[in-house]
């Protein structure tokens, strides 16, 4: 599939649920209200939509959420898509998780053809981790990571840089990842569904983190391009990478290859835009209607995103939350 700017769209990110067992301060409100269950796609609907996308040329699917591993039908989805790795043009299946359920599901993930996973971890200090996630148990995540590593899953840690919170841990996190043979990606806070005043308190530019880490490690810039907002550096003397996701200060849109399916069945062709196509109305009808809606959604893809943390404190940010759209 090509969009109107001639970009090849071959990557689908799927939010399978808006629910989560954590309440990270940058992602959800403490008293988060989740959508009615009736609005959330069933596992079967997710499989059908993914299948239609694969037929149209999607080669890579990332499962995300919310927390995908707390969805009851997750084993069924992974089994279905795992088979697609063998009998369709799907080349890669990956997963982003907060890691709390990894100790239970690492084996199941591996068994279904997933080779690498992203695990979100913003602190190695149990008390701080608990505070950032509003209730998370660091030990449980570390146990899951150890099991996943042991069975051969490749792991990338995702760390959101939060002003006055975890900035002082960056060197330790990188050293820990080198030691564990994990890659790491730092992420700038994205302005979704929260007042600008909160975002301004959280936002810390990754340019500063990169400059700091360059003093501690020898970083070699690479031109690795995954079609997304990550820029990668290699760490000299070890085989590890550090990624920097800077959607606000870096325009990555030119090479963007992805669209997103929300847990409610909407296709957003850009994380930073409010236009969408609702696929739910085509479900259960003929396959042609679903196919046409998917093609239409790709044509809606804008040239670039509209993220901005607005210094004048105008609350014009996207009304969607990351857990519904999928981070
Ligand atoms: N629950 C899973 C997890 O935490 O990995 C998957 C969903 S989560 C929405 C996906 C990623 O989005 C996580 O790495 C999280 O840190 C990141 N994220 C969530 N809200 C964000 C925000 N406002 N700005 C930047 N990253 C965010
Ligand atoms: Fe849950 Fe992931 Fe959002 Fe944290 S970032 S609240 S783990 S969905």
XYZ file of N, CA and C in Angstrom, residues 146-241:
288
model
N 14.231 -11.733 33.148
C 15.234 -12.802 33.238
C 14.757 -14.064 32.530
N 13.479 -14.393 32.717
C 12.939 -15.597 32.070
C 12.952 -15.405 30.549
N 12.491 -14.238 30.107
C 12.430 -13.969 28.657
C 13.819 -14.049 28.034
N 14.801 -13.503 28.746
C 16.179 -13.543 28.234
C 16.687 -14.985 28.159
N 16.400 -15.718 29.205
C 16.877 -17.102 29.303
C 16.373 -17.962 28.148
N 15.130 -17.716 27.727
C 14.592 -18.564 26.653
C 14.922 -18.002 25.268
N 15.675 -16.911 25.241
C 16.213 -16.448 23.960
C 15.451 -15.315 23.290
N 14.523 -14.670 24.003
C 13.854 -13.509 23.400
C 14.817 -12.313 23.431
N 14.874 -11.574 22.318
C 15.707 -10.358 22.316
C 14.893 -9.242 22.955
N 15.547 -8.451 23.779
C 14.793 -7.464 24.559
C 15.316 -6.055 24.330
N 14.343 -5.139 24.128
C 14.691 -3.716 24.112
C 13.895 -3.047 25.226
N 14.598 -2.295 26.036
C 13.941 -1.566 27.121
C 13.496 -0.198 26.598
N 12.266 0.193 26.923
C 11.768 1.537 26.602
C 11.722 2.362 27.877
N 12.372 3.499 27.868
C 12.387 4.346 29.057
C 11.935 5.759 28.697
N 10.864 6.206 29.322
C 10.390 7.571 29.081
C 11.181 8.514 29.995
N 11.737 9.561 29.407
C 12.524 10.520 30.193
C 11.576 11.494 30.883
N 11.618 11.512 32.201
C 10.685 12.338 32.973
C 11.443 13.327 33.848
N 11.207 14.586 33.577
C 11.904 15.643 34.326
C 11.740 15.438 35.838
N 12.789 15.678 36.571
C 12.776 15.570 38.048
C 12.357 14.201 38.566
N 12.440 13.170 37.724
C 11.983 11.857 38.184
C 13.033 10.776 37.970
N 13.339 10.493 36.683
C 14.295 9.398 36.451
C 15.528 9.836 35.658
N 15.666 11.137 35.447
C 16.773 11.629 34.619
C 18.136 11.228 35.189
N 18.210 11.214 36.521
C 19.502 10.879 37.153
C 19.840 9.385 37.073
N 18.968 8.598 36.466
C 19.225 7.142 36.395
C 19.704 6.693 35.018
N 19.859 7.627 34.098
C 20.101 7.231 32.706
C 21.392 6.419 32.532
N 22.456 6.862 33.193
C 23.732 6.146 33.063
C 23.598 4.730 33.636
N 22.957 4.643 34.785
C 22.786 3.339 35.431
C 21.956 2.406 34.543
N 20.895 2.968 33.965
C 20.032 2.148 33.095
C 20.812 1.612 31.890
N 21.650 2.474 31.298
C 22.426 2.028 30.134
C 23.420 0.945 30.551
N 24.093 1.158 31.674
C 25.079 0.150 32.139
C 24.374 -1.176 32.428
N 23.209 -1.074 33.038
C 22.434 -2.291 33.365
C 22.056 -3.028 32.079
N 21.642 -2.266 31.064
C 21.259 -2.891 29.785
C 22.473 -3.543 29.110
N 23.613 -2.881 29.156
C 24.819 -3.469 28.555
C 25.100 -4.809 29.231
N 25.026 -4.780 30.549
C 25.295 -5.986 31.328
C 24.311 -7.121 31.017
N 23.059 -6.760 30.814
C 22.026 -7.775 30.553
C 21.929 -8.149 29.073
N 22.656 -7.436 28.229
C 22.573 -7.611 26.762
C 21.201 -7.223 26.228
N 20.658 -6.103 26.750
C 19.429 -5.527 26.222
C 19.791 -4.246 25.475
N 19.011 -3.901 24.433
C 19.119 -2.552 23.880
C 18.209 -1.649 24.704
N 18.367 -0.344 24.507
C 17.496 0.581 25.262
C 17.097 1.744 24.361
N 15.866 2.193 24.513
C 15.416 3.378 23.783
C 14.825 4.371 24.770
N 15.306 5.588 24.683
C 14.735 6.650 25.511
C 13.640 7.354 24.708
N 12.574 7.706 25.407
C 11.419 8.317 24.730
C 11.091 9.660 25.373
N 10.849 10.659 24.524
C 10.374 11.951 25.034
C 8.880 11.856 25.296
N 8.424 12.494 26.338
C 6.982 12.506 26.631
C 6.223 13.092 25.436
N 5.177 12.388 25.036
C 4.364 12.873 23.916
C 3.083 13.497 24.445
N 2.655 14.572 23.825
C 1.513 15.312 24.357
C 0.177 14.706 23.968
N -0.229 13.655 24.651
C -1.527 13.066 24.345
C -2.420 13.146 25.567
N -3.599 13.684 25.388
C -4.660 13.623 26.386
C -4.271 14.060 27.797
N -3.410 15.021 27.950
C -3.210 15.560 29.292
C -2.985 17.047 29.140
N -3.289 17.789 30.204
C -3.139 19.225 30.097
C -1.667 19.562 29.864
N -1.462 20.647 29.121
C -0.098 21.061 28.836
C 0.699 21.331 30.100
N 0.009 21.812 31.137
C 0.744 22.136 32.358
C 1.411 20.865 32.916
N 0.718 19.723 32.818
C 1.306 18.465 33.298
C 2.455 18.060 32.385
N 2.205 18.162 31.078
C 3.241 17.756 30.117
C 4.511 18.587 30.279
N 4.330 19.890 30.504
C 5.517 20.738 30.648
C 6.317 20.342 31.879
N 5.627 19.876 32.909
C 6.337 19.429 34.121
C 7.085 18.133 33.858
N 6.580 17.292 32.922
C 7.197 15.982 32.670
C 8.284 16.049 31.595
N 8.134 16.968 30.656
C 8.960 16.957 29.445
C 10.438 17.266 29.725
N 11.283 16.401 29.207
C 12.728 16.626 29.313
C 13.332 16.279 27.955
N 14.014 17.219 27.316
C 14.480 16.943 25.949
C 15.581 15.881 25.901
N 15.445 14.966 24.984
C 16.436 13.886 24.885
C 17.792 14.388 24.391
N 17.810 15.554 23.755
C 19.098 16.095 23.310
C 20.039 16.223 24.514
N 19.449 16.610 25.644
C 20.272 16.771 26.866
C 20.747 15.404 27.364
N 19.865 14.414 27.278
C 20.252 13.076 27.750
C 21.348 12.518 26.857
N 21.186 12.739 25.558
C 22.194 12.219 24.636
C 23.554 12.880 24.925
N 23.561 14.197 25.107
C 24.832 14.886 25.401
C 25.454 14.328 26.672
N 24.618 14.089 27.676
C 25.128 13.539 28.935
C 25.735 12.149 28.712
N 25.004 11.290 27.983
C 25.491 9.913 27.783
C 26.749 9.882 26.923
N 26.871 10.882 26.029
C 28.075 10.934 25.185
C 29.333 11.178 26.008
N 29.154 11.764 27.181
C 30.308 11.981 28.065
C 30.669 10.696 28.812
N 29.706 9.817 28.953
C 29.914 8.595 29.744
C 30.281 7.384 28.878
N 29.779 7.359 27.639
C 30.011 6.216 26.738
C 30.457 6.772 25.388
N 31.144 5.918 24.598
C 31.455 6.352 23.234
C 30.293 5.938 22.345
N 29.523 6.902 21.900
C 28.342 6.609 21.082
C 28.642 6.896 19.612
N 28.289 5.941 18.786
C 28.507 6.126 17.348
C 27.145 6.226 16.674
N 26.880 7.365 16.053
C 25.592 7.532 15.363
C 25.471 6.516 14.243
N 24.289 5.966 14.052
C 24.085 5.029 12.947
C 22.985 5.584 12.044
N 22.855 4.988 10.861
C 21.711 5.410 10.044
C 20.628 4.327 10.011
N 20.581 3.519 11.092
C 19.524 2.511 11.183
C 18.183 3.237 11.128
N 17.322 2.784 10.208
C 16.034 3.455 10.030
C 14.919 2.417 10.054
N 14.078 2.520 11.084
C 12.967 1.563 11.173
C 11.682 2.188 10.638
N 11.812 3.351 10.021
C 10.633 4.034 9.485
C 9.893 4.815 10.560
N 10.433 4.815 11.767
C 9.755 5.499 12.870
C 10.603 6.617 13.438
N 10.209 7.103 14.606
C 10.869 8.280 15.177
C 12.175 7.992 15.909
N 12.624 6.729 15.924
C 13.846 6.405 16.662
C 15.108 6.716 15.877
N 16.080 7.319 16.570
C 17.431 7.430 15.989
C 18.331 6.589 16.870
N 19.196 5.788 16.246
C 19.996 4.852 17.029
C 21.470 5.221 17.038
N 22.083 4.972 18.194
C 23.539 5.063 18.296
C 24.050 3.722 18.774
N 25.237 3.358 18.312
C 25.867 2.141 18.835
C 26.769 2.533 19.986
N 26.845 1.649 20.979
C 27.774 1.910 22.077
C 29.068 1.180 21.747
N 30.161 1.937 21.689
C 31.443 1.324 21.324
C 31.862 0.307 22.378
N 32.578 -0.682 21.957
C 33.114 -1.764 22.799
C 32.048 -2.749 23.280
N 30.823 -2.597 22.834
C 29.843 -3.652 23.132
C 28.863 -3.681 21.969
N 28.082 -4.739 21.896
C 27.225 -4.904 20.735
C 25.821 -4.358 21.002
N 25.727 -3.213 21.669
C 24.411 -2.729 22.083
C 24.067 -1.392 21.426
N 22.744 -1.133 21.343
C 22.277 0.113 20.718
C 21.486 0.952 21.732
